[in-house]
Tab-separated table of C-alpha atoms and ligand atoms in Angstrom:
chain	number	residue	atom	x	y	z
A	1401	UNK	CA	0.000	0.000	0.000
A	1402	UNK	CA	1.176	3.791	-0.301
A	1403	UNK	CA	0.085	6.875	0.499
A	1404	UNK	CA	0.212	9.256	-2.461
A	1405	UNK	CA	-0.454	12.932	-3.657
A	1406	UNK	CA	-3.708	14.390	-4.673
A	1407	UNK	CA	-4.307	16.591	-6.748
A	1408	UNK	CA	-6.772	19.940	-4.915
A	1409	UNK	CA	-10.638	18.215	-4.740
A	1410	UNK	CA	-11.923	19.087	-7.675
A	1411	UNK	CA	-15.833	20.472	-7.570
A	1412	UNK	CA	-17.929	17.193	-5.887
A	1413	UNK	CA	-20.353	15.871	-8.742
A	1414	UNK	CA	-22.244	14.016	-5.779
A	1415	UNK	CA	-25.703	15.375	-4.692
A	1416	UNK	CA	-25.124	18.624	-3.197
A	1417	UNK	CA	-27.668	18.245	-0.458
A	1418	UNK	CA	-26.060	15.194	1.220
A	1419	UNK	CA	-22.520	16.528	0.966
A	1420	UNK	CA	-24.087	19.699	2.532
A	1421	UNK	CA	-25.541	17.188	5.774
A	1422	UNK	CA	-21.901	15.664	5.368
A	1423	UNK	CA	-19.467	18.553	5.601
A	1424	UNK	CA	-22.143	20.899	7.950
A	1425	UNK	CA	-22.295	18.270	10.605
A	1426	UNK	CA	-20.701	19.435	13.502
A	1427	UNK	CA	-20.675	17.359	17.162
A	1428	UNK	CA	-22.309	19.460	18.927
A	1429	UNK	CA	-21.794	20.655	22.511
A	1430	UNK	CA	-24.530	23.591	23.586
A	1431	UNK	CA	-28.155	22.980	22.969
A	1432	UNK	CA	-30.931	25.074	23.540
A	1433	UNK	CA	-32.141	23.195	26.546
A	1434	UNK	CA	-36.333	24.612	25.764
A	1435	UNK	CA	-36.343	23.849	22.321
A	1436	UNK	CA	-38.250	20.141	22.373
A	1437	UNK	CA	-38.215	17.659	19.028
A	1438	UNK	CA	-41.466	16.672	18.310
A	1439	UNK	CA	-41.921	12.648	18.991
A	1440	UNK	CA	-42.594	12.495	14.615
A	1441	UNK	CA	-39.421	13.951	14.371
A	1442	UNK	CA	-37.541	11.243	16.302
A	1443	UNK	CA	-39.431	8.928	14.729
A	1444	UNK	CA	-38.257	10.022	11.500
A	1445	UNK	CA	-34.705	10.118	12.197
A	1446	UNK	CA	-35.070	6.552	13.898
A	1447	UNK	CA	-36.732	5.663	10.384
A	1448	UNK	CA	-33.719	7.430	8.324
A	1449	UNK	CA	-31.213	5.955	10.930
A	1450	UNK	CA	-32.416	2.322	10.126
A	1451	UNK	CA	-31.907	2.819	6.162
A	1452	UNK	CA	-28.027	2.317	7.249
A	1453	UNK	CA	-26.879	-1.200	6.459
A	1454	UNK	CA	-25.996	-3.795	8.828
A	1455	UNK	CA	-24.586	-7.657	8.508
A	1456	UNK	CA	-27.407	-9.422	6.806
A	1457	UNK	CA	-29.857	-7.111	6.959
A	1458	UNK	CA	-29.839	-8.196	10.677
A	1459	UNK	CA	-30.940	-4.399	11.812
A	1460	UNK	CA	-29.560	-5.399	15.010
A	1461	UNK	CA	-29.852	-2.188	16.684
A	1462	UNK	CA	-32.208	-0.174	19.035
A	1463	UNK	CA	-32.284	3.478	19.630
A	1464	UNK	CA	-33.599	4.355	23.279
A	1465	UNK	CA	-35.035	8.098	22.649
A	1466	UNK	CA	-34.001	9.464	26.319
A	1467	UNK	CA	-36.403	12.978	26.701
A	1468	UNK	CA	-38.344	12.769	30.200
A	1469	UNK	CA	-36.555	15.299	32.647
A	1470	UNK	CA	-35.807	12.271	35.363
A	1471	UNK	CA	-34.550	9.459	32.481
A	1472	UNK	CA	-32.103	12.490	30.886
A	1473	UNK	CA	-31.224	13.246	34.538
A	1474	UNK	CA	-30.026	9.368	35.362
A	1475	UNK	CA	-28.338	9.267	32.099
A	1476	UNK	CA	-26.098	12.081	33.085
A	1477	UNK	CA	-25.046	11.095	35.996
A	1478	UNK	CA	-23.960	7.798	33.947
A	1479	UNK	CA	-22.216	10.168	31.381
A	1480	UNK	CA	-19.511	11.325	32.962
A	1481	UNK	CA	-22.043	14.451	34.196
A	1482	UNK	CA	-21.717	16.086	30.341
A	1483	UNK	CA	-24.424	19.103	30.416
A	1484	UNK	CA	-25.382	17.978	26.282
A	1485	UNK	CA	-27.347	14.757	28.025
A	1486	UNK	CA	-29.650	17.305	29.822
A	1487	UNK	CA	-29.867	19.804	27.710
A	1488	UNK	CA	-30.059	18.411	24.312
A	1489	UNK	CA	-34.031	17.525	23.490
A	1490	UNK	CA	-33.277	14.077	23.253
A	1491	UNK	CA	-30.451	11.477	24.067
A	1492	UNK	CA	-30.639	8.349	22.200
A	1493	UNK	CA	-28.681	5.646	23.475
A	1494	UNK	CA	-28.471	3.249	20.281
A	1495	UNK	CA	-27.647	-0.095	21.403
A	1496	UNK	CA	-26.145	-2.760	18.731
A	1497	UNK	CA	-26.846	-6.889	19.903
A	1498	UNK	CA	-24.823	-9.620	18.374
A	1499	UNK	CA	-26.385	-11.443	15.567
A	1500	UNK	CA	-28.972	-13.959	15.908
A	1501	UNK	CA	-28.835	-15.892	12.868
A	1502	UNK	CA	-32.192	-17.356	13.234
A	1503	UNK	CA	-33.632	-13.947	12.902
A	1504	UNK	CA	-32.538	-13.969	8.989
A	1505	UNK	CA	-35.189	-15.210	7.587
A	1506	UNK	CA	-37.507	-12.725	9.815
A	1507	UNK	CA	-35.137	-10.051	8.592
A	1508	UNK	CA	-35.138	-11.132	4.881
A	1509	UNK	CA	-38.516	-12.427	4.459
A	1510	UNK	CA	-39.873	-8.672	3.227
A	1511	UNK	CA	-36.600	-8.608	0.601
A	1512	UNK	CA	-38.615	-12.401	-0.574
A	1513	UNK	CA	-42.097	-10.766	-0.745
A	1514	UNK	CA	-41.070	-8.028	-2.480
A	1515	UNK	CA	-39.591	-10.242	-4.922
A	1516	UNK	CA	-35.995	-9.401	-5.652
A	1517	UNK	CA	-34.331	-12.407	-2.991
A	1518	UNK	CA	-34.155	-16.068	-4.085
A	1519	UNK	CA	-36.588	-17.470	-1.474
A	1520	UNK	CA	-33.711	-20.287	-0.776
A	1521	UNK	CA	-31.664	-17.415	0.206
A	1522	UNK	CA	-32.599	-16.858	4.044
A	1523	UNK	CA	-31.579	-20.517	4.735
A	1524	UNK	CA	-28.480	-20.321	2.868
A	1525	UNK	CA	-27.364	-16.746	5.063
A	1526	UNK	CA	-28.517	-18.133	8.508
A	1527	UNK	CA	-26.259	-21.706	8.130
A	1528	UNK	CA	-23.526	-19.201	6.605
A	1529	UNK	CA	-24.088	-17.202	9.993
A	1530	UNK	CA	-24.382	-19.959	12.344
A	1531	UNK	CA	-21.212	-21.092	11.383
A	1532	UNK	CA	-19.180	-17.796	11.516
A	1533	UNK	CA	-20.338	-16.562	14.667
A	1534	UNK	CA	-19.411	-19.747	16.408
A	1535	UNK	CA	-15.764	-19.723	15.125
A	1536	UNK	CA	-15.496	-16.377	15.654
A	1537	UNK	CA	-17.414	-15.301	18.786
A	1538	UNK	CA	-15.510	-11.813	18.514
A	1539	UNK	CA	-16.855	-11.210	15.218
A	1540	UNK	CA	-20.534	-11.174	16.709
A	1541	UNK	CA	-19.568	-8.373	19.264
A	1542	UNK	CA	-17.532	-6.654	16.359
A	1543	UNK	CA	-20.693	-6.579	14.271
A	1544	UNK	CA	-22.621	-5.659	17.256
A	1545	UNK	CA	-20.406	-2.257	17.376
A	1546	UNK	CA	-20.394	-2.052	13.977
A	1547	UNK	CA	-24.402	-2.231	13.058
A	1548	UNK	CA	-24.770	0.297	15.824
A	1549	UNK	CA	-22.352	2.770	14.226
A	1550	UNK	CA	-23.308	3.058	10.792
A	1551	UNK	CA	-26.909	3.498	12.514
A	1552	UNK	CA	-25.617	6.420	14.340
A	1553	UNK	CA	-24.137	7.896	11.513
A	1554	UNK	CA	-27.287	7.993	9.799
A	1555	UNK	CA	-29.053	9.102	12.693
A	1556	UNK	CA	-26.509	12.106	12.902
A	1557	UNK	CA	-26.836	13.045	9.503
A	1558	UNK	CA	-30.980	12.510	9.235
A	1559	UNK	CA	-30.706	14.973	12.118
A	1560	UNK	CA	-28.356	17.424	9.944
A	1561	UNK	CA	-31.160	17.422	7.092
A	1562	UNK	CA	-33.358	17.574	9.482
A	1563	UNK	CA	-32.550	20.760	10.373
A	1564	UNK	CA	-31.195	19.808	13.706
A	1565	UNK	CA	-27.822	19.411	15.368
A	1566	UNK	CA	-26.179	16.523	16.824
A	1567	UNK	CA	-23.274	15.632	19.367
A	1568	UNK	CA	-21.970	11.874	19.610
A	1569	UNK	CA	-20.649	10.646	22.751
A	1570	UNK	CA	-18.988	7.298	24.246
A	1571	UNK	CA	-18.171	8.866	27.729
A	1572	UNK	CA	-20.193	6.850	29.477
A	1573	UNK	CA	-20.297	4.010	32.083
A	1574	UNK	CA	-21.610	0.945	29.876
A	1575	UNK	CA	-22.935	-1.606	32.601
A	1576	UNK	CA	-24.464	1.622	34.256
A	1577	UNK	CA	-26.246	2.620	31.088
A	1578	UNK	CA	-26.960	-1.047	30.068
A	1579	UNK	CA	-28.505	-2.084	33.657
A	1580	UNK	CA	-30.421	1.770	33.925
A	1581	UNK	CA	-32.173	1.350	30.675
A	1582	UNK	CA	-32.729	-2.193	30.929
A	1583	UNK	CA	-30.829	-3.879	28.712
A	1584	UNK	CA	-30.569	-7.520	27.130
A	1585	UNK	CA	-28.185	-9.313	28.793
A	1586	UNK	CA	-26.402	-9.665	25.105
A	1587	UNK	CA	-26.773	-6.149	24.528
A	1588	UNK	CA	-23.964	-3.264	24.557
A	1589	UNK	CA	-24.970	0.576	24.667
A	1590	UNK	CA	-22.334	1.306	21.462
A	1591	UNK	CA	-23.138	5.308	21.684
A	1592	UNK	CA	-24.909	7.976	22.578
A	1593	UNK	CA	-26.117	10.534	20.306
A	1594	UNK	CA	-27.291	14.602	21.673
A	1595	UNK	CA	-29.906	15.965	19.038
A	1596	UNK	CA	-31.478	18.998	19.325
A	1597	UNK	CA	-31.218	22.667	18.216
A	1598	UNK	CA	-28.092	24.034	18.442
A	1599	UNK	CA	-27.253	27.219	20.918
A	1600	UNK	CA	-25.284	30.118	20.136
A	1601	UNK	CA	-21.445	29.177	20.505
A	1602	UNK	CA	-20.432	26.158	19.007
A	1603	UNK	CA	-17.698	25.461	17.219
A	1604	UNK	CA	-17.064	24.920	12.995
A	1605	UNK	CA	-16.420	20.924	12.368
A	1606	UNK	CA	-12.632	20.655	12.937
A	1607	UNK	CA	-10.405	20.708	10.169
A	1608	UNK	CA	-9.534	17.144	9.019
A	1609	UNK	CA	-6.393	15.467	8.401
A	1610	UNK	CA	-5.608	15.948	4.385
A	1611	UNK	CA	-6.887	12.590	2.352
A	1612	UNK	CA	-3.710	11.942	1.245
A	1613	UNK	CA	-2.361	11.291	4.564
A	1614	UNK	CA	-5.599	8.620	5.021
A	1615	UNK	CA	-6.054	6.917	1.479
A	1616	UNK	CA	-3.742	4.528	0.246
A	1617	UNK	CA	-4.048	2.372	-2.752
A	1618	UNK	CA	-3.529	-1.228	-3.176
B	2770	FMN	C1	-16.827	7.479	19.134
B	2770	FMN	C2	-16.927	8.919	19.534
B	2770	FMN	C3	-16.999	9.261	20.851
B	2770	FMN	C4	-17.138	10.592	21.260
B	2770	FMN	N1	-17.324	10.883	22.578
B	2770	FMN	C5	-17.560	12.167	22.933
B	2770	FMN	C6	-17.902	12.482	24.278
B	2770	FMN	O1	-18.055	11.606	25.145
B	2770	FMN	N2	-18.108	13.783	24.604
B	2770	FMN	C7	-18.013	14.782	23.672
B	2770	FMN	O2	-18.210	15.934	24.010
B	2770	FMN	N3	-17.698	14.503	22.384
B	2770	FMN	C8	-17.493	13.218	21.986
B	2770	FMN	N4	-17.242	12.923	20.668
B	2770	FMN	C9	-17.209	14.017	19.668
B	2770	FMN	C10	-15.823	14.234	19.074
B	2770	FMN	O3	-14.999	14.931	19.957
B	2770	FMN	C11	-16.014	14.995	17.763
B	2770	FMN	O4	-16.752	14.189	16.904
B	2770	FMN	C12	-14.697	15.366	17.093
B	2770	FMN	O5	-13.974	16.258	17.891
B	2770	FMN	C13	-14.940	16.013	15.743
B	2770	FMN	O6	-15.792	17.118	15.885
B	2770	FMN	P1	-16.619	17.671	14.625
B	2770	FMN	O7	-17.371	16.511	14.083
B	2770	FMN	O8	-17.514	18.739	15.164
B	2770	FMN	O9	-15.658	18.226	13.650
B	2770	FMN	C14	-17.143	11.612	20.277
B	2770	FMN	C15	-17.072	11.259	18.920
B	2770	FMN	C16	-16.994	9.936	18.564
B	2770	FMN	C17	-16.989	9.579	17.087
C-alpha cells in the first residue's frame, strides 16, 4: 500500500444536499435546553437511521429516545455528568446486539415478498451465519459495534437534514447505562447521540487530516 499525492478536490459531482448534511455536521456541545423535538421527528430520524446497512440485513440495533426530565437526569449522571445529556431535546442511546442468525429469515422475508431475494436465500445466510459466529465469537460483538455505528451515523446526519444538530458521545459508564435502561443481557450501549437545536457558541467541524495522509491504494 502507499500513500500518495492528490491533486486539490476538484468540484464534488455528488448530490449537493447530502454533501451539505456531510461537511455541515458538527458534534455538537450547547443545545438550547427549551427547544423540544417533536416525537414524529424522532421517529423520523429513527426511520432514516435504520436505512443504514448492517450484517445481513440483521438491523440489530435499538435506539432508546431518552427525553423525560428524570430518564435524561439518570443518564447524566452515567455520562460522565456532560451538560449535552440534559440539555439536548433528546439522548438516544443506540444499542447494537450480536447477531442472531435465526432472525434472517424474519429479517429477509420482506426482501422475498417483495420479490428481488431467491426465497432459498434466508436458509443459505442463517447456516452461513451460524457457522461464523461460532468460530469467531468476537466477530458477533464486532458486528454488534459495527451495526450500531453506521446506525448512528445515519441518525446524525438525518438529524443534519433535518434541520437539527447533533453531538456523539462514548463517555459513558456501559454496565451503568446497560442495567439503567434495561438492557438484554447480550446487549452493549455502542453510543450515545445529543440531538437537538443548536445554541449560540459552538464550534465549525474541525479541520480534518488531508486525504492523502488517510487513502492509500492497493
Ligand atoms: C466514538 C466517539 C466518541 C465521542 N465521545 C464524545 C464524548 O463523550 N463527549 C463529547 O463531548 N464529544 C465526543 N465525541 C465528539 C468528538 O470529539 C467529535 O466528533 C470530534 O472532535 C470532531 O468534531 P466535529 O465533528 O464537530 O468536527 C465523540 C465522537 C466519537 C466519534
Amino acid at each position: 500500500m502507499s500513500t500518495i499525492a492528490l491533486a486539490p478536490s476538484a468540484p464534488s459531482p455528488a448530490d449537493p444536499a447530502l454533501v451539505r448534511a456531510i461537511e455541515q455536521r458538527t458534534s455538537v456541545s450547547l443545545f438550547a435546553p427549551d427547544q423540544p423535538v417533536a416525537e414524529a421527528q424522532i421517529a423520523e430520524m429513527v426511520r432514516l437511521a435504520t436505512r443504514a446497512p448492517s450484517a445481513f440485513n440483521l438491523q440489530n440495533w435499538r435506539f432508546i429516545a431518552v427525553r423525560s426530565a428524570p430518564a435524561k437526569a439518570r443518564l447524566r449522571e452515567l455520562a460522565w455528568n456532560q451538560p449535552k445529556v440534559t440539555e439536548a431535546a433528546v439522548v438516544f442511546i443506540v444499542v447494537g446486539a450480536p447477531p442472531n442468525p435465526a432472525e434472517i429469515a424474519d429479517r429477509l422475508a420482506p426482501s422475498i415478498a417483495a420479490g428481488f431475494m431467491p426465497p432459498h436465500m434466508p436458509a443459505a445466510w442463517s447456516d452461513f451465519a451460524q457457522e461464523l459466529y461460532a468460530q469467531y465469537p468476537q466477530t458477533a460483538r464486532d458486528e454488534a459495534v459495527r451495526t450500531a455505528t453506521l446506525g448512528a451515523a445515519n441518525l446524525m446526519l438525518a438529524a443534519q437534514a433535518m434541520g437539527l444538530a447533533s453531538g456523539p458521545m462514548s463517555g459513558f459508564e456501559p454496565d451503568g447505562v446497560a442495567d439503567a435502561f434495561g438492557l438484554a443481557a447480550a446487549e452493549l450501549p455502542v453510543l450515545l447521540v445529543a440531538v437537538g437545536h443548536a445554541a449560540p457558541g459552538n464550534w465549525p467541524q474541525k479541520p480534518r487530516r488531508p486525504v492523502s495522509d488517510v487513502l492509500s491504494f492497493a
